[in-house]
Coordinates of C-alpha atoms in Angstrom, one line a residue:
M149 CA -8.6 91.6 72.2
I150 CA -7.3 94.7 70.3
R151 CA -10.5 96.7 69.1
V152 CA -9.9 99.4 66.5
S153 CA -12.3 102.3 65.6
K154 CA -12.5 105.1 63.0
Q155 CA -13.4 108.9 63.6
P156 CA -13.1 112.0 61.5
F157 CA -10.1 114.1 62.0
G158 CA -11.0 117.1 59.7
N159 CA -10.4 117.5 55.8
L160 CA -7.2 118.9 53.6
P161 CA -7.6 122.0 51.7
D162 CA -8.5 120.1 48.7
G163 CA -11.6 118.6 50.6
R164 CA -10.0 115.2 51.4
A165 CA -11.2 113.5 54.5
V166 CA -8.7 112.7 57.0
S167 CA -9.7 109.9 59.6
A168 CA -8.1 108.8 62.8
F169 CA -7.8 105.2 63.8
T170 CA -7.7 104.0 67.9
L171 CA -6.3 100.8 68.6
R172 CA -7.3 99.9 72.0
N173 CA -5.8 96.7 74.0
D174 CA -7.7 95.1 77.2
A175 CA -5.1 96.6 79.6
G176 CA -6.4 100.3 78.6
M177 CA -3.6 101.3 76.2
S178 CA -4.7 103.2 73.0
V179 CA -2.6 104.4 70.0
T180 CA -4.5 106.8 67.6
L181 CA -2.9 107.3 64.2
L182 CA -3.9 109.3 61.0
D183 CA -4.2 108.2 57.8
Y184 CA -2.6 111.6 56.8
G185 CA 1.0 111.1 57.2
G186 CA 1.2 108.2 58.9
I187 CA 1.0 110.1 62.2
L188 CA 1.0 108.7 65.4
Q189 CA -1.3 111.6 67.1
S190 CA -1.8 110.1 70.4
I191 CA -0.4 106.9 72.6
L192 CA -1.9 106.7 75.9
V193 CA -0.3 104.4 78.4
P194 CA -2.0 103.3 81.5
T195 CA -0.2 104.0 85.3
A196 CA -1.4 103.6 88.5
A197 CA -2.0 107.7 88.3
G198 CA -4.3 107.4 85.4
P199 CA -3.3 107.6 81.5
V200 CA -0.8 109.3 80.1
D201 CA -0.1 110.5 76.4
V202 CA 3.5 110.1 75.8
V203 CA 3.9 111.8 72.3
L204 CA 3.5 115.4 71.2
G205 CA 1.0 116.2 68.9
Y206 CA -2.0 118.1 67.6
P207 CA -5.7 118.2 68.7
R208 CA -6.6 119.1 65.2
L209 CA -5.6 118.7 61.5
T210 CA -4.4 122.2 61.2
G211 CA -1.7 121.8 63.4
Y212 CA -0.3 119.1 61.5
L213 CA -0.9 120.7 58.2
T214 CA 1.0 124.2 59.6
G215 CA 3.6 123.3 62.1
R216 CA 7.1 122.0 61.5
G217 CA 8.9 119.2 62.7
H218 CA 7.2 116.4 61.1
L219 CA 5.4 115.4 64.5
G220 CA 4.8 111.6 64.8
A221 CA 4.7 111.3 61.2
L222 CA 6.2 108.5 58.8
I223 CA 9.0 110.0 57.1
G224 CA 10.0 108.9 53.2
R225 CA 11.1 108.1 50.6
N226 CA 14.3 108.9 52.9
A227 CA 14.7 109.9 56.3
N228 CA 17.2 112.6 57.3
R229 CA 19.4 114.5 55.1
L230 CA 20.9 113.8 51.8
S231 CA 23.8 116.2 50.8
D232 CA 23.3 118.3 47.7
A233 CA 19.6 117.1 47.3
V234 CA 21.2 114.0 45.1
I235 CA 21.0 110.2 45.1
E236 CA 23.1 108.1 42.7
I237 CA 22.4 104.7 41.8
D238 CA 25.1 102.6 39.2
G239 CA 26.9 106.0 38.7
K240 CA 23.8 107.8 37.3
R241 CA 22.9 110.8 39.4
Y242 CA 19.2 111.8 40.4
P243 CA 18.5 115.3 41.4
L244 CA 15.7 115.7 44.2
T245 CA 13.9 118.5 45.6
A246 CA 15.8 120.6 48.2
N247 CA 14.1 121.9 51.2
E248 CA 16.8 122.5 53.7
G249 CA 19.0 124.8 52.0
K250 CA 20.9 122.6 49.3
K251 CA 19.7 119.7 50.8
Q252 CA 16.9 117.4 51.1
L253 CA 15.5 116.5 54.5
H254 CA 13.2 113.9 55.2
G255 CA 11.8 113.2 51.7
G256 CA 11.4 116.7 50.2
L257 CA 9.1 119.3 50.0
E258 CA 6.2 116.8 50.0
G259 CA 7.4 113.7 51.7
F260 CA 5.3 111.0 52.6
D261 CA 4.4 112.9 56.1
K262 CA 2.2 115.1 53.9
K263 CA 0.5 112.3 52.0
L264 CA -3.2 110.9 52.5
F265 CA -3.0 107.1 52.4
A266 CA -5.2 104.4 51.8
A267 CA -6.3 102.8 55.3
A268 CA -7.7 99.6 55.8
K269 CA -8.5 97.8 59.3
I270 CA -6.1 94.4 59.7
P271 CA -6.6 92.1 62.7
C272 CA -4.9 94.0 65.8
G273 CA -4.4 97.3 63.8
V274 CA -4.2 99.2 60.7
A275 CA -2.6 99.0 57.3
L276 CA -1.7 102.4 55.5
T277 CA -0.9 102.2 51.8
Y278 CA 0.8 104.8 49.7
H279 CA 1.5 104.7 45.7
S280 CA 4.5 107.3 45.0
A281 CA 4.9 108.2 41.6
D282 CA 8.0 107.7 39.6
G283 CA 9.9 111.0 39.7
E284 CA 8.0 112.4 42.8
E285 CA 10.4 114.8 44.8
G286 CA 13.1 113.4 42.4
Y287 CA 13.2 109.6 43.3
P288 CA 13.2 107.3 40.4
G289 CA 10.6 104.4 40.0
A290 CA 7.0 104.3 41.1
L291 CA 6.6 102.9 44.7
T292 CA 4.0 101.1 46.7
L293 CA 4.5 101.1 50.3
T294 CA 2.6 99.4 53.1
A295 CA 2.7 100.2 56.8
R296 CA 1.1 98.0 59.0
Y297 CA 0.3 99.5 62.7
T298 CA -0.4 96.8 65.3
L299 CA -0.9 96.7 69.3
D300 CA -0.7 93.8 71.1
E301 CA -2.0 93.4 74.9
A302 CA 1.6 93.6 76.3
G303 CA 1.2 97.1 75.2
A304 CA 3.8 96.7 72.2
L305 CA 3.1 98.9 69.0
T306 CA 4.6 97.4 65.9
I307 CA 5.2 99.3 62.7
D308 CA 6.2 96.8 59.9
Y309 CA 7.0 98.6 56.4
R310 CA 7.3 96.9 53.3
A311 CA 7.7 98.9 50.0
T312 CA 8.6 97.9 46.2
A313 CA 9.5 100.0 43.4
D314 CA 9.5 99.3 39.7
R315 CA 12.7 101.0 39.1
D316 CA 16.1 100.9 41.1
T317 CA 15.5 103.8 44.2
V318 CA 16.4 104.8 47.5
I319 CA 14.4 103.9 50.4
N320 CA 14.9 104.8 54.1
L321 CA 11.7 104.9 56.2
T322 CA 11.2 105.8 59.8
N323 CA 8.9 107.4 62.2
H324 CA 9.0 110.7 63.7
S325 CA 7.5 110.7 67.0
Y326 CA 8.2 113.1 69.9
F327 CA 8.5 111.0 73.0
N328 CA 7.6 112.6 76.5
L329 CA 7.1 109.8 79.2
N330 CA 6.0 112.1 81.7
G331 CA 2.9 113.5 79.4
G332 CA 4.7 116.8 79.3
G333 CA 7.3 119.3 80.5
D334 CA 11.1 119.2 80.3
A335 CA 12.2 115.7 78.8
T336 CA 15.8 116.0 80.0
G337 CA 15.4 114.5 83.1
H338 CA 14.5 111.0 81.2
R339 CA 16.9 108.3 81.5
L340 CA 18.2 106.7 78.2
R341 CA 20.0 103.8 77.2
I342 CA 21.1 103.1 73.7
D343 CA 22.8 99.9 72.6
A344 CA 25.4 101.6 70.4
S345 CA 29.3 101.4 70.5
A346 CA 29.7 103.9 67.8
Y347 CA 28.2 107.0 66.2
T348 CA 28.3 108.9 63.0
P349 CA 29.5 112.6 63.7
I350 CA 28.4 115.7 61.8
D351 CA 29.4 118.4 59.7
P352 CA 28.2 122.1 60.2
D353 CA 25.7 121.1 57.6
L354 CA 24.1 118.5 60.1
L355 CA 25.5 115.8 57.5
P356 CA 27.6 113.1 58.4
T357 CA 31.3 113.5 57.8
G358 CA 31.3 109.7 56.8
E359 CA 33.3 108.5 60.1
I360 CA 32.2 106.0 62.3
L361 CA 33.6 107.2 65.7
P362 CA 33.4 105.2 69.2
V363 CA 31.3 106.5 71.9
E364 CA 33.7 105.6 74.3
G365 CA 34.9 108.8 76.5
T366 CA 32.2 111.1 74.7
P367 CA 28.7 112.4 75.7
F368 CA 27.4 109.9 73.0
D369 CA 28.1 106.7 75.6
F370 CA 24.6 105.6 76.4
R371 CA 25.7 102.1 76.6
A372 CA 24.7 102.6 80.4
F373 CA 22.0 104.6 81.5
H374 CA 22.1 108.5 81.6
T375 CA 19.8 111.4 81.9
V376 CA 19.2 113.2 78.6
G377 CA 20.2 116.2 79.8
E378 CA 23.3 115.1 82.0
R379 CA 25.9 115.8 79.2
L380 CA 23.8 118.4 77.0
G381 CA 25.7 121.4 78.3
A382 CA 29.4 119.7 77.5
P383 CA 31.6 121.7 75.3
D384 CA 31.7 118.9 72.7
P385 CA 32.0 120.2 69.3
Q386 CA 29.3 117.7 68.1
L387 CA 26.7 118.9 70.6
L388 CA 27.5 122.8 69.7
L389 CA 27.0 121.8 66.1
A390 CA 23.7 120.5 66.4
G391 CA 22.3 122.3 69.7
G392 CA 22.0 119.1 71.3
Y393 CA 21.8 115.6 70.3
D394 CA 20.7 115.2 66.4
H395 CA 23.1 112.2 65.6
N396 CA 22.9 108.7 64.4
F397 CA 24.0 105.8 66.5
V398 CA 25.2 102.5 64.9
L399 CA 23.4 99.8 66.6
D400 CA 25.4 96.9 68.1
K401 CA 23.3 94.4 66.7
A402 CA 23.4 91.8 63.6
P403 CA 22.1 93.4 60.1
G404 CA 18.7 92.8 59.7
A405 CA 17.9 91.2 63.0
L406 CA 15.2 92.8 65.0
A407 CA 16.5 93.7 68.1
E408 CA 16.5 95.8 71.1
A409 CA 18.2 99.4 70.6
A410 CA 17.3 101.7 73.3
V411 CA 15.4 102.5 76.4
L412 CA 14.0 105.7 77.5
I413 CA 12.3 105.9 81.0
G414 CA 10.1 109.1 82.2
D415 CA 11.4 110.3 85.4
K416 CA 8.2 111.5 86.7
S417 CA 5.8 108.7 85.4
G418 CA 8.1 105.6 85.7
I419 CA 7.0 104.6 82.0
T420 CA 9.6 102.8 80.3
L421 CA 9.8 102.7 76.4
T422 CA 11.6 99.8 74.8
C423 CA 12.2 100.4 71.4
S424 CA 13.6 97.4 69.0
T425 CA 14.4 97.4 65.5
S426 CA 15.6 95.8 62.3
C427 CA 17.2 99.1 61.1
P428 CA 21.1 99.4 61.5
G429 CA 20.6 103.0 63.3
V430 CA 18.9 105.1 65.3
Q431 CA 18.5 109.1 65.4
L432 CA 18.8 110.4 69.0
Y433 CA 16.9 114.1 68.4
T434 CA 16.6 115.9 71.7
A435 CA 14.0 118.6 70.2
N436 CA 16.3 121.3 69.6
S437 CA 14.4 123.5 67.5
M438 CA 10.6 123.0 68.0
D439 CA 8.5 125.5 65.7
P440 CA 7.9 128.7 68.1
N441 CA 4.6 129.4 65.7
A442 CA 2.9 126.3 65.8
E443 CA -0.3 125.8 67.0
P444 CA -1.0 124.9 70.8
G445 CA -0.8 121.0 70.9
K446 CA -2.9 119.0 73.0
N447 CA -4.1 120.2 76.3
G448 CA -3.2 123.5 75.0
W449 CA 0.4 123.3 75.4
T450 CA 3.1 124.9 73.8
H451 CA 5.8 122.6 72.3
R452 CA 9.4 124.1 73.6
N453 CA 12.6 122.9 72.9
R454 CA 14.2 119.7 75.0
E455 CA 10.3 118.6 76.1
A456 CA 10.8 115.4 74.0
V457 CA 13.2 112.9 72.8
C458 CA 13.1 111.3 69.4
L459 CA 14.4 107.9 68.8
E460 CA 14.3 107.6 64.8
T461 CA 14.9 104.1 63.6
Q462 CA 16.7 104.3 60.3
Y463 CA 19.5 103.6 57.9
F464 CA 22.3 106.2 58.5
P465 CA 21.7 109.7 57.2
D466 CA 23.2 110.6 53.5
A467 CA 24.2 106.6 53.4
N468 CA 23.6 107.1 49.5
R469 CA 26.7 109.2 49.2
R470 CA 28.6 107.2 52.1
H471 CA 29.6 103.9 50.7
N472 CA 30.8 102.8 53.9
F473 CA 27.3 103.1 55.2
P474 CA 24.7 100.4 54.7
S475 CA 23.1 100.9 51.4
T476 CA 19.6 102.3 50.9
I477 CA 19.5 101.2 47.3
V478 CA 16.6 99.0 46.5
R479 CA 16.4 97.2 43.3
A480 CA 13.6 97.1 40.9
G481 CA 11.4 94.2 42.3
E482 CA 13.2 93.4 45.5
E483 CA 11.3 94.2 48.6
Y484 CA 12.4 97.0 51.5
H485 CA 11.0 95.4 54.6
E486 CA 11.8 96.9 58.1
S487 CA 10.2 96.6 61.5
T488 CA 10.0 99.0 64.5
V489 CA 8.3 98.1 67.9
Y490 CA 7.8 100.8 70.6
A491 CA 6.8 98.6 73.9
F492 CA 5.4 100.7 77.1
S493 CA 5.2 99.5 80.4
A494 CA 4.5 101.2 83.7
D495 CA 5.9 100.8 87.3

């Protein structure tokens, strides 16, 4: 039986209360999420040596309010980067707020990761709802999003996203959890497999070039297991541009099908994370630029580079400007519906 409890988690500067919801199954796994930013604050996975918290995060709300990096957050209205902070729909251009030079990253200055959601308990989890006004961060259309977080007895956490808008708009949602399956320390020894035969290379601005290239013969070939750090130091121009992995992988699956995308294994804990998604891509990010000025994380840890692996299920970066990429345009009245499953097990 999945139990759901609610606890206070501080107040926003304007006085609004933030709550934490904890989902627990009978096997001893628990997931704590916030109604602020849809943040996954903690995921405790039971092991023979005791529970391991497998996501980076902060013990207090202030860490999320002041820290960079979008730790654990729901990202929208558009995940990843958009060139020139502009989208185009049917020939009409919509200027967006820029928050990374001339680009927009992860939805703008105040994306969904900085919003307080309405929360309701549902069977096996919590539903978070947010109403985004027409013109928020420059996006057309009043949008309603509901993200349902549910846990099962087998250790699978599902995030199910549904959104509609009253005007044609762009939607691309993801979760930005930083996974460390050992519970802390260097994550480059984690073993990783990604079910992708191609990836989208980047330019010096970390934007896609528009190409879709094979991973064969490159450090981006994770079709068989490799440790995350095995090829990080390779003199590959793409790795040098990003300071590590910060790239979108083109998943080998049918469009729209919920299918396995990646498997990550903790080298010390033996915990396995299997990530499945209905999205066409997954961004591998190796925590290349953690915030040196952030508050200490849980257990007093300072978050350092290479201490986590992000698997951001998504549509491709800058897809609105790259017409050979799957489209992120959602028409008025149509439903955006994507799901991602993070399933955990331990040896």
